Coordinates of C-alpha atoms and ligand atoms in Angstrom, one line a residue:
Chain O
X177 CA 10.2 -25.3 -23.9
X178 CA 10.6 -21.6 -23.4
X179 CA 13.5 -21.1 -21.0
X180 CA 13.2 -18.2 -18.5
X181 CA 16.5 -19.0 -16.9
X182 CA 19.3 -20.4 -19.0
X183 CA 22.5 -21.6 -17.4
X184 CA 25.5 -22.3 -19.5
X185 CA 28.6 -24.2 -18.4
X186 CA 28.5 -22.7 -14.9
X187 CA 31.4 -23.4 -12.5
X188 CA 32.2 -22.0 -9.2
X189 CA 35.5 -22.3 -7.2
X190 CA 35.4 -20.5 -3.9
X191 CA 38.3 -18.5 -2.6
X192 CA 39.2 -21.5 -0.4
X193 CA 39.9 -23.4 -3.6
X194 CA 36.8 -25.6 -3.2
X195 CA 34.9 -26.3 -6.4
X196 CA 31.2 -26.1 -5.5
X197 CA 29.8 -26.3 -9.0
X198 CA 31.1 -28.2 -12.0
X199 CA 30.0 -27.2 -15.5
X200 CA 26.3 -27.0 -14.8
X201 CA 24.0 -26.6 -17.8
X202 CA 20.3 -26.0 -17.1
X203 CA 17.3 -24.5 -18.7
X204 CA 14.4 -23.6 -16.5
X205 CA 11.0 -23.4 -18.2
X206 CA 8.8 -20.4 -17.9
X207 CA 6.1 -21.1 -15.4
X208 CA 7.3 -24.4 -14.1
X209 CA 8.1 -25.6 -10.6
X210 CA 11.6 -27.1 -10.6
X211 CA 12.9 -28.9 -7.5
X212 CA 16.6 -29.2 -7.0
X213 CA 17.3 -32.3 -5.0
X214 CA 20.7 -33.0 -3.4
X215 CA 22.4 -33.9 -0.2
X216 CA 24.2 -31.4 2.1
X217 CA 27.0 -29.5 0.3
X218 CA 25.8 -30.5 -3.1
X219 CA 25.9 -26.9 -4.4
X220 CA 22.2 -26.1 -4.4
X221 CA 22.6 -22.8 -2.5
X222 CA 25.6 -21.9 -4.6
X223 CA 23.7 -22.3 -7.8
X224 CA 20.8 -20.2 -6.6
X225 CA 23.1 -17.6 -5.2
X226 CA 24.9 -17.2 -8.5
X227 CA 21.6 -16.8 -10.4
X228 CA 20.4 -14.1 -8.0
X229 CA 23.7 -12.3 -8.1
X230 CA 24.9 -12.9 -4.6
X231 CA 27.9 -15.0 -5.6
X232 CA 30.0 -14.4 -8.7
X233 CA 30.5 -17.4 -11.0
X234 CA 34.1 -18.5 -11.9
X235 CA 33.1 -19.5 -15.4
X236 CA 30.0 -19.8 -17.5
X237 CA 27.0 -17.6 -17.8
X238 CA 23.4 -17.2 -16.6
X239 CA 20.7 -15.4 -18.6
X240 CA 17.3 -14.6 -17.3
X241 CA 14.5 -13.8 -19.7
X242 CA 17.3 -13.3 -22.3
X243 CA 19.3 -10.9 -20.3
X244 CA 22.8 -11.7 -18.9
X245 CA 22.7 -11.7 -15.2
X246 CA 25.9 -9.7 -14.8
X247 CA 25.9 -7.2 -17.6
X248 CA 22.1 -6.6 -17.4
X249 CA 21.9 -7.2 -13.7
X250 CA 19.2 -4.6 -13.1
X251 CA 16.8 -6.3 -15.4
X252 CA 17.5 -9.8 -14.3
X253 CA 17.5 -9.1 -10.5
X254 CA 14.3 -7.1 -10.7
X255 CA 12.6 -10.3 -11.9
X256 CA 13.9 -12.5 -9.1
X257 CA 12.7 -13.1 -5.6
X258 CA 14.9 -15.1 -3.2
X259 CA 14.0 -16.8 0.0
X260 CA 17.3 -17.7 1.6
X261 CA 18.0 -20.9 3.4
X262 CA 19.0 -19.3 6.7
X263 CA 16.6 -17.1 8.7
X264 CA 18.6 -14.0 8.0
X265 CA 16.5 -11.1 9.3
X266 CA 17.2 -7.9 11.2
X267 CA 16.3 -7.7 14.8
X268 CA 14.5 -4.5 15.5
X269 CA 12.7 -3.8 12.3
X270 CA 9.0 -4.4 12.2
X271 CA 7.5 -6.8 9.7
X272 CA 5.9 -4.0 7.8
X273 CA 9.1 -2.0 7.6
X274 CA 11.3 -4.8 6.4
X275 CA 8.8 -5.8 3.7
X276 CA 8.5 -2.2 2.5
X277 CA 12.3 -2.0 2.5
X278 CA 12.6 -5.0 0.2
X279 CA 10.0 -3.6 -2.2
X280 CA 11.9 -0.3 -2.4
X281 CA 15.3 -2.0 -2.7
X282 CA 14.0 -3.7 -5.8
X283 CA 13.0 -0.4 -7.3
X284 CA 9.3 -0.6 -6.8
X285 CA 7.2 2.3 -5.8
X286 CA 5.2 2.1 -2.5
X287 CA 2.1 0.1 -2.8
X288 CA 0.5 -0.4 0.6
X289 CA -2.6 -2.2 -0.8
X290 CA -0.4 -4.9 -2.4
X291 CA 1.8 -5.4 0.7
X292 CA -1.3 -5.6 2.9
X293 CA -2.7 -8.3 0.7
X294 CA 0.6 -10.1 0.6
X295 CA 0.8 -10.1 4.4
X296 CA -2.7 -11.3 4.7
X297 CA -2.1 -14.2 2.2
X298 CA 0.9 -15.2 4.4
X299 CA -1.1 -14.9 7.6
X300 CA 1.2 -12.2 8.8
X301 CA -1.1 -9.2 8.8
X302 CA -1.8 -9.2 12.5
X303 CA 2.0 -9.3 13.1
X304 CA 2.8 -6.4 10.8
X305 CA 3.9 -4.1 13.7
X306 CA 5.8 -6.8 15.6
X307 CA 9.5 -6.6 15.8
X308 CA 11.3 -9.4 13.9
X309 CA 13.2 -10.7 16.9
X310 CA 9.8 -11.4 18.6
X311 CA 8.7 -13.8 15.9
X312 CA 8.9 -17.6 15.9
X313 CA 11.0 -19.4 13.3
X314 CA 8.0 -20.3 11.2
X315 CA 6.8 -16.7 11.2
X316 CA 10.3 -15.5 10.2
X317 CA 10.2 -17.9 7.3
X318 CA 6.9 -16.3 6.2
X319 CA 8.4 -12.9 6.5
X320 CA 11.3 -14.0 4.3
X321 CA 8.7 -15.2 1.7
X322 CA 6.9 -11.9 2.0
X323 CA 10.1 -10.0 1.4
X324 CA 10.9 -12.1 -1.6
X325 CA 7.4 -11.5 -3.1
X326 CA 7.3 -7.8 -2.1
X327 CA 8.4 -6.7 -5.5
X328 CA 6.2 -9.0 -7.5
X329 CA 8.9 -11.2 -9.0
X330 CA 8.5 -13.4 -12.1
X331 CA 10.8 -16.0 -10.7
X332 CA 10.9 -17.2 -7.1
X333 CA 13.8 -19.1 -5.5
X334 CA 13.0 -21.0 -2.3
X335 CA 16.1 -22.4 -0.7
X336 CA 14.9 -25.2 1.5
X337 CA 11.6 -23.6 2.3
X338 CA 10.5 -26.4 4.6
X339 CA 13.5 -26.6 6.9
X340 CA 12.2 -26.2 10.5
X341 CA 8.6 -25.8 9.4
X342 CA 5.7 -27.7 10.8
X343 CA 3.0 -29.6 8.9
X344 CA 0.6 -26.7 8.9
X345 CA 3.0 -24.2 7.5
X346 CA 4.3 -26.7 4.9
X347 CA 0.7 -27.1 3.6
X348 CA 0.3 -23.4 3.5
X349 CA 3.6 -23.0 1.7
X350 CA 2.6 -25.5 -1.0
X351 CA -0.7 -23.7 -1.4
X352 CA 1.1 -20.5 -1.9
X353 CA 3.6 -22.1 -4.3
X354 CA 0.7 -23.5 -6.4
X355 CA -1.1 -20.2 -6.4
X356 CA 2.0 -18.4 -7.5
X357 CA 2.6 -20.9 -10.3
X358 CA -1.0 -20.5 -11.4
X359 CA -0.4 -16.8 -11.6
X360 CA 2.6 -17.4 -13.9
X361 CA 5.5 -17.3 -11.5
X362 CA 8.4 -19.7 -12.1
X363 CA 9.5 -21.4 -8.9
X364 CA 12.7 -23.1 -8.1
X365 CA 13.0 -24.8 -4.8
X366 CA 15.7 -26.9 -3.2
X367 CA 15.2 -29.7 -0.9
X368 CA 16.7 -32.8 0.7
X369 CA 13.4 -34.5 0.8
X370 CA 12.3 -36.6 -2.1
X371 CA 8.7 -36.7 -1.1
X372 CA 8.7 -33.0 -1.2
X373 CA 10.0 -32.9 -4.8
X374 CA 7.6 -35.6 -5.7
X375 CA 4.7 -33.7 -4.2
X376 CA 5.1 -30.3 -5.6
X377 CA 7.5 -30.2 -8.6
X378 CA 6.9 -30.5 -12.3
X379 CA 10.5 -31.3 -13.0
X380 CA 13.3 -32.5 -10.8
X381 CA 17.0 -31.8 -11.0
X382 CA 19.4 -34.0 -9.0
X383 CA 22.6 -32.4 -7.9
X384 CA 25.5 -33.9 -6.1
X385 CA 29.0 -32.8 -5.4
X386 CA 28.6 -29.8 -7.7
X387 CA 27.4 -31.8 -10.7
X388 CA 23.9 -31.7 -12.1
X389 CA 23.3 -35.4 -12.6
X390 CA 20.0 -35.1 -14.4
X391 CA 17.0 -32.9 -14.9
X392 CA 13.8 -34.7 -15.9
X393 CA 10.1 -34.4 -15.9
X394 CA 9.0 -35.9 -12.7
X395 CA 6.8 -38.5 -14.4
X396 CA 9.4 -39.5 -16.9
X397 CA 12.0 -39.7 -14.2
X398 CA 9.8 -42.0 -12.2
X399 CA 9.0 -44.0 -15.3
X400 CA 12.4 -44.2 -16.8
X401 CA 14.4 -45.0 -13.8
X402 CA 11.6 -46.9 -12.0
X403 CA 12.1 -50.5 -11.2
X404 CA 9.0 -52.4 -10.5
X405 CA 8.7 -55.3 -8.1
X406 CA 6.1 -58.0 -8.3
X407 CA 5.5 -59.5 -4.9
X408 CA 4.0 -62.9 -4.8
X409 CA 2.5 -64.2 -1.6
X410 CA 2.5 -67.9 -1.2
X411 CA -0.2 -70.1 0.3
X412 CA 2.3 -72.4 1.9
X413 CA 5.7 -71.3 3.1
X414 CA 8.6 -72.4 1.1
X415 CA 11.8 -73.4 2.9
X416 CA 14.0 -72.6 -0.1
X417 CA 13.9 -71.3 -3.6
X418 CA 13.2 -74.3 -5.9
X419 CA 16.2 -74.9 -8.3
X420 CA 13.9 -74.6 -11.3
X421 CA 13.4 -70.9 -10.4
X422 CA 17.1 -70.1 -10.1
X423 CA 17.2 -68.5 -13.6
X424 CA 14.8 -65.7 -12.5
X425 CA 15.6 -62.6 -10.4
X426 CA 13.6 -63.9 -7.6
X427 CA 14.1 -63.5 -3.9
X428 CA 12.4 -65.5 -1.1
X429 CA 11.6 -63.7 2.1
X430 CA 13.1 -64.9 5.3
X431 CA 9.8 -66.2 6.6
X432 CA 9.3 -68.1 3.3
X433 CA 5.9 -66.5 2.6
X434 CA 6.9 -64.0 -0.1
X435 CA 8.6 -64.1 -3.4
X436 CA 9.9 -60.8 -4.8
X437 CA 10.4 -60.5 -8.6
X438 CA 12.3 -57.4 -9.7
X439 CA 12.0 -56.3 -13.3
X440 CA 12.7 -53.2 -15.5
X441 CA 9.6 -51.5 -16.9
X442 CA 11.7 -50.3 -19.9
X443 CA 12.8 -53.7 -21.2
X444 CA 11.0 -55.3 -24.1
X445 CA 9.7 -58.3 -22.2
X446 CA 9.3 -58.3 -18.4
X447 CA 9.4 -62.1 -18.2
X448 CA 6.4 -62.1 -15.9
X449 CA 4.4 -64.8 -17.7
X450 CA 7.3 -67.2 -17.9
X451 CA 8.2 -66.6 -14.3
X452 CA 4.6 -67.2 -13.1
X453 CA 4.4 -70.4 -15.1
X454 CA 7.7 -71.5 -13.6
X455 CA 6.4 -70.9 -10.1
X456 CA 3.3 -73.0 -10.9
X457 CA 5.4 -75.8 -12.3
X458 CA 7.6 -75.8 -9.2
X459 CA 4.4 -76.6 -7.3
X460 CA 4.1 -73.4 -5.4
X461 CA 0.5 -72.0 -4.8
X462 CA -0.2 -68.4 -5.1
X463 CA -2.3 -66.6 -2.4
X464 CA -2.0 -63.0 -3.7
X465 CA 0.1 -60.6 -5.8
X466 CA 0.9 -57.0 -5.8
X467 CA 3.2 -54.6 -7.6
X468 CA 5.6 -52.1 -5.9
X469 CA 7.1 -49.2 -7.8
X470 CA 10.4 -47.7 -6.5
X471 CA 10.0 -44.3 -5.1
X472 CA 12.0 -41.3 -6.1
X473 CA 14.0 -42.0 -3.0
X474 CA 15.3 -45.2 -4.3
X475 CA 16.0 -43.6 -7.7
X476 CA 17.9 -40.9 -6.0
X477 CA 20.0 -43.2 -3.8
X478 CA 20.9 -45.2 -6.9
X479 CA 21.9 -42.1 -8.8
X480 CA 24.1 -40.8 -6.1
X481 CA 25.7 -44.2 -5.6
X482 CA 26.5 -44.5 -9.3
X483 CA 28.7 -41.5 -9.3
X484 CA 30.6 -42.4 -6.3
X485 CA 34.0 -43.9 -7.3
Chain G
X78 CA 19.1 5.0 -11.2
X79 CA 17.2 3.0 -8.6
X80 CA 15.9 6.0 -6.6
X81 CA 13.5 3.8 -4.6
X82 CA 16.4 1.8 -3.3
X83 CA 18.3 4.8 -2.2
X84 CA 15.2 6.1 -0.5
X85 CA 14.6 3.0 1.5
X86 CA 18.2 2.6 2.5
X87 CA 18.4 6.2 3.6
X88 CA 15.0 5.9 5.4
X89 CA 16.0 2.7 7.2
X90 CA 19.2 4.2 8.4
X91 CA 17.6 7.3 9.7
X92 CA 14.9 5.2 11.3
X93 CA 17.5 3.3 13.2
X94 CA 18.9 6.6 14.6
X95 CA 15.4 7.8 15.4
X96 CA 14.6 4.7 17.4
X97 CA 17.7 5.2 19.4
X98 CA 17.2 8.9 19.4
X99 CA 18.2 9.4 23.0
X100 CA 21.5 7.5 22.6
X101 CA 22.2 9.1 19.3
X102 CA 21.9 12.6 20.7
X103 CA 22.6 12.2 24.4
X104 CA 26.2 11.0 24.1
X105 CA 27.5 13.8 21.9
X106 CA 25.6 16.5 23.8
X107 CA 26.7 15.2 27.2
X108 CA 30.3 14.9 26.3
X109 CA 30.3 18.4 24.8
X110 CA 28.9 19.8 28.0
X111 CA 31.5 18.0 30.0
X112 CA 34.3 19.3 27.9
X113 CA 32.9 22.8 28.3
X114 CA 32.6 22.5 32.0
X115 CA 36.1 21.1 32.5
X116 CA 38.1 22.8 29.8
X117 CA 36.0 25.8 29.0
X118 CA 35.0 27.0 32.4
X119 CA 37.2 25.3 35.1
X120 CA 40.6 25.3 33.3
X121 CA 39.8 27.7 30.5
X122 CA 39.3 30.6 32.9
X123 CA 43.0 30.3 33.9
X124 CA 44.3 30.1 30.3
X125 CA 45.1 33.1 28.3
X126 CA 43.4 34.0 25.1
X127 CA 44.7 32.1 22.2
X128 CA 45.3 34.2 19.0
X129 CA 43.0 36.7 20.7
X130 CA 40.2 34.2 21.2
X131 CA 39.0 33.3 24.8
X132 CA 39.9 29.6 25.5
X133 CA 36.3 28.5 26.1
X134 CA 35.4 29.8 22.6
X135 CA 38.6 28.6 21.0
X136 CA 37.8 25.0 21.6
X137 CA 34.3 25.1 20.1
X138 CA 35.3 24.2 16.5
X139 CA 37.7 21.4 17.7
X140 CA 35.1 19.9 19.9
X141 CA 32.5 19.9 17.2
X142 CA 35.0 18.3 14.8
X143 CA 35.8 15.7 17.5
X144 CA 32.1 14.6 17.7
X145 CA 31.6 14.9 13.9
X146 CA 34.4 12.7 13.0
X147 CA 33.6 10.0 15.6
X148 CA 29.9 10.1 14.8
X149 CA 30.4 10.0 11.0
X150 CA 32.7 7.0 11.2
X151 CA 30.6 5.2 13.8
X152 CA 27.4 5.7 11.9
X153 CA 28.6 4.7 8.5
X154 CA 30.8 1.8 9.5
X155 CA 28.1 0.3 11.6
X156 CA 25.4 0.9 9.0
X157 CA 27.1 -1.3 6.4
X158 CA 28.9 -3.7 8.9
X159 CA 25.7 -4.8 10.6
X160 CA 23.9 -6.3 7.5
X161 CA 27.2 -8.1 6.8
X162 CA 27.3 -9.4 10.3
X163 CA 23.6 -10.5 10.4
X164 CA 23.7 -11.8 6.9
X165 CA 20.9 -9.6 5.7
X166 CA 23.3 -8.1 3.1
X167 CA 22.2 -10.9 0.8
X168 CA 19.2 -8.9 0.0
X169 CA 21.3 -5.9 -1.1
X170 CA 23.5 -8.1 -3.2
X171 CA 20.5 -9.6 -4.9
X172 CA 18.7 -6.3 -5.6
X173 CA 18.9 -4.4 -8.8
X174 CA 21.0 -1.7 -7.2
X175 CA 24.5 -0.4 -8.2
X176 CA 27.4 0.1 -5.8
X177 CA 27.0 3.8 -6.3
X178 CA 23.4 3.7 -5.1
X179 CA 24.3 1.6 -2.1
X180 CA 27.0 4.2 -1.3
X181 CA 24.6 7.2 -1.6
X182 CA 22.1 5.5 0.6
X183 CA 24.4 4.5 3.5
X184 CA 26.9 7.4 3.3
X185 CA 24.2 9.9 2.7
X186 CA 22.3 8.8 5.8
X187 CA 25.4 8.7 8.0
X188 CA 26.5 12.1 6.8
X189 CA 23.1 13.6 7.4
X190 CA 23.0 12.2 10.9
X191 CA 26.4 13.6 11.8
X192 CA 25.5 16.9 10.3
X193 CA 22.4 17.1 12.5
X194 CA 24.6 16.2 15.5
X195 CA 27.1 18.9 14.6
X196 CA 24.5 21.5 14.5
X197 CA 23.1 20.3 17.9
X198 CA 26.6 20.5 19.4
X199 CA 27.1 24.0 18.1
X200 CA 23.7 24.9 19.5
X201 CA 24.7 23.4 22.9
X202 CA 27.9 25.3 22.8
X203 CA 26.0 28.6 22.3
X204 CA 24.7 28.1 25.9
X205 CA 28.2 28.2 27.3
X206 CA 29.9 30.8 25.1
X207 CA 28.8 33.6 22.8
X208 CA 29.3 32.2 19.3
X209 CA 30.0 34.6 16.4
X210 CA 30.6 32.9 13.2
X211 CA 32.7 35.0 10.8
X212 CA 32.1 33.0 7.7
X213 CA 28.8 31.0 8.0
X214 CA 28.9 29.7 4.4
X215 CA 32.4 28.4 4.8
X216 CA 31.6 27.0 8.2
X217 CA 28.7 25.0 6.7
X218 CA 30.9 24.0 3.7
X219 CA 33.5 22.6 6.1
X220 CA 30.9 20.9 8.2
X221 CA 29.3 19.2 5.2
X222 CA 32.6 18.2 3.5
X223 CA 33.8 16.7 6.8
X224 CA 30.6 14.7 7.3
X225 CA 30.7 13.3 3.9
X226 CA 34.3 12.4 3.7
X227 CA 34.4 10.8 7.2
X228 CA 31.2 8.9 6.6
X229 CA 32.9 7.6 3.5
X230 CA 35.9 6.7 5.6
X231 CA 33.6 4.9 8.0
X232 CA 31.9 3.1 5.2
X233 CA 35.3 1.8 4.1
X234 CA 36.0 0.5 7.6
X235 CA 32.6 -1.1 7.7
X236 CA 33.3 -2.9 4.4
X237 CA 36.7 -3.9 5.5
X238 CA 35.9 -5.1 9.0
X239 CA 34.9 -8.7 9.4
X240 CA 34.5 -8.6 13.2
X241 CA 33.5 -6.1 15.8
X242 CA 37.1 -5.6 17.0
X243 CA 38.3 -4.4 13.6
X244 CA 35.2 -2.2 13.4
X245 CA 36.4 -0.4 16.5
X246 CA 40.2 -0.5 16.3
X247 CA 40.6 2.2 13.7
X248 CA 38.4 4.8 15.4
X249 CA 40.0 4.1 18.7
X250 CA 43.7 3.7 17.8
X251 CA 43.9 6.1 14.9
X252 CA 41.1 8.7 14.9
X253 CA 40.9 9.6 18.5
X254 CA 44.7 10.3 18.8
X255 CA 44.7 12.2 15.6
X256 CA 41.8 14.4 16.8
X257 CA 43.3 15.0 20.2
X258 CA 46.7 15.9 18.7
X259 CA 45.1 17.8 15.9
X260 CA 44.8 21.1 17.7
X261 CA 41.3 20.7 19.1
X262 CA 42.4 22.1 22.4
X263 CA 45.4 24.2 21.5
X264 CA 46.9 26.1 18.7
X265 CA 49.6 24.3 16.8
X266 CA 51.8 27.4 17.3
X267 CA 52.0 26.6 21.0
X268 CA 54.0 23.5 20.3
X269 CA 57.8 23.4 20.1
X270 CA 59.0 23.8 16.5
X271 CA 59.8 20.1 16.1
X272 CA 56.3 18.9 17.1
X273 CA 54.8 21.7 15.0
X274 CA 56.5 20.0 11.9
X275 CA 55.3 16.6 13.0
X276 CA 51.8 17.8 13.5
X277 CA 51.6 18.9 9.9
X278 CA 51.4 15.2 8.9
X279 CA 48.2 15.0 10.8
X280 CA 45.3 15.6 8.4
X281 CA 43.0 16.5 11.2
X282 CA 45.0 19.6 11.9
X283 CA 44.0 21.0 8.5
X284 CA 40.4 20.2 9.2
X285 CA 40.2 21.9 12.5
X286 CA 42.3 24.8 11.4
X287 CA 40.0 25.5 8.5
X288 CA 36.9 25.1 10.5
X289 CA 38.2 27.3 13.2
X290 CA 39.1 30.0 10.7
X291 CA 35.4 30.1 9.5
X292 CA 34.5 31.1 13.1
X293 CA 37.3 33.4 14.2
X294 CA 39.4 34.1 11.1
X295 CA 42.4 32.7 12.9
X296 CA 44.1 29.5 11.6
X297 CA 47.2 27.4 12.0
X298 CA 47.6 26.8 8.3
X299 CA 46.1 28.7 5.4
X300 CA 42.4 28.1 4.6
X301 CA 43.2 27.1 1.0
X302 CA 45.4 24.3 2.2
X303 CA 42.8 23.2 4.6
X304 CA 40.2 23.0 1.9
X305 CA 42.6 21.2 -0.5
X306 CA 43.4 18.7 2.2
X307 CA 39.8 17.8 3.0
X308 CA 38.9 17.6 -0.7
X309 CA 41.9 15.4 -1.2
X310 CA 40.9 13.1 1.6
X311 CA 37.4 12.9 0.1
X312 CA 38.8 11.9 -3.3
X313 CA 41.1 9.3 -1.7
X314 CA 38.1 7.7 0.1
X315 CA 36.1 7.7 -3.1
X316 CA 38.9 6.0 -4.9
X317 CA 39.3 3.3 -2.2
X318 CA 35.6 2.6 -2.1
X319 CA 35.6 2.4 -5.9
X320 CA 38.4 -0.1 -5.8
X321 CA 36.8 -2.2 -3.2
X322 CA 33.6 -2.4 -5.1
X323 CA 35.3 -3.1 -8.4
X324 CA 37.4 -5.9 -7.1
X325 CA 34.7 -7.2 -4.8
X326 CA 37.3 -6.9 -1.9
X327 CA 35.5 -8.3 1.2
X328 CA 32.3 -7.5 -0.5
X329 CA 31.3 -10.6 -2.5
X330 CA 32.4 -14.2 -2.8
Ligands
ATP203 N1 31.8 -19.1 1.0 C1 32.3 -20.3 0.8 N2 33.6 -20.6 0.9 C2 34.0 -21.8 0.7 N3 33.3 -22.9 0.4 C3 32.0 -22.7 0.4 C4 31.4 -21.4 0.6 N4 30.0 -21.6 0.6 C5 29.8 -22.9 0.3 N5 30.9 -23.5 0.3 C6 31.1 -25.0 0.0 O1 30.5 -25.3 -1.2 C7 29.8 -26.5 -1.2 C8 28.4 -26.3 -1.6 O2 27.7 -25.5 -0.7 P1 26.2 -25.2 -0.8 O3 25.8 -24.3 0.3 O4 25.9 -24.7 -2.2 O5 25.5 -26.6 -0.7 P2 24.0 -26.9 -0.5 O6 23.7 -27.9 -1.6 O7 23.1 -25.7 -0.5 O8 24.0 -27.7 0.9 P3 22.9 -27.7 2.0 O9 21.9 -28.7 1.6 O10 23.6 -28.2 3.2 O11 22.3 -26.4 2.2 C9 29.9 -27.0 0.3 O12 30.9 -28.0 0.3 C10 30.3 -25.8 1.0 O13 31.2 -26.1 2.1
MG204 MG1 22.0 -24.9 0.9

């Protein structure tokens, strides 16, 4: 893996004395979409802010494309675009002016053709002369994305891009994200929603209470941590679990129509064959069977639970 | 140097003034006119010449300085305070731009704005009195130095302030009294000896005195001292800004 962002032993203690990040190590691959998943207050925004130079780290270092983000800040920041979590925009500027401002701020020469295309891609072009305060929340989110992309960054941070966004805009957003990835941009996004991470990311990092619990390829993560459940539907309801089945991790549903067998996909033998035979010997007749795989949501809940004291 | 960044910051600040052009210009022009009507014509006609200069004319440099100082401080402090207040400062922190470049952009724009206002005030004054400027080059030098150093001072206030009250308290409680007691409307020599000595601790006295000298060749303190004082003030402001940036005081978390 070629890392475009490399984070080494990063910690942050705010002036209030609160430690928001604890010894975070993370390599972000060139061209990937990485989702940082974590509950409120986990430290996602803090991590992103340190990489972009908004917050200074207490210890540790960040390098972007091989350059240290403090001693070589001009080089690293020019490569990064940031869409903040809050809708922080001026009031009286027009869309066009604020996007031009961002481009210049990042040291790029005027390029009206590029900005026009950018606004068109984000369906903002017809609003280009509108004042920012007159825009809806979703529109403001688009403007923030336009500002972040105005200087053609190689790395894009999206801090909770779908907060307060409707289905339509979310679809648009994922299309934009995929298009950017196809053009070689590395994308890091934060989210509370597992489905989102599952839908868009290549890799997923789980962060809680300032600690990066794991970073894993999405598929590996699902596979490694996934528990599978075999659901057996019975022809006739059973009033209780036959004693001969007590040795298996089986659960009878309240209505007596379903048996749920939980097993680990990683173990050498799943015990399915034995279990099915045992069911047959117990005189229960099968109507149907299906397999359920735990979602990222379950994985996440498990992970977060594990670290709790 | 990130010249593009300086350009867009400067441009954005000037644009803000342009969009509120009427407010930006009307208030200094109207207040200057009022001062002239009240002090220059109504009261001034009953006041003797000061140091051989008619009273209406005598107050021109002080009045100009009064506006210049207030405007420089207001423009620069607001310019940097507002992005902090709305949160849009995140973008400046995340941009490949040095503190020095931020400073040039904001202070440059604020100083330019107040310079323009200063010129407009002098122009307005010329309708009330006949202005003869003895040393135009020095006059412009004082004007520019004042705009820059007080814009810097305003920038410091804008960085320091974390609410609107703090933003206004220094201009209101410190600058306005200093300017009024700084010889805008009188010559320091007219005060009793004790107050003359006290007045010498007021830095604005040196500013106004030097500026007035460039018009009429009369001054309360020597021009060299005036110049040294204002340059000294400039250096102090630069040092404070440098310190704030270096330590991140109220700038970054
Ligand atoms: N400026 C600050 N001073 C003190 N504590 C802070 C500051 N900013 C953030 N924190 C604290 O650091 C912790 C992490 O905050 P952060 O904003 O990084 O979380 P997050 O994962 O982005 O949360 P959310 O999902 O709610 O956006 C929180 O407990 C927060 O209260
Ligand atoms: Mg956050």
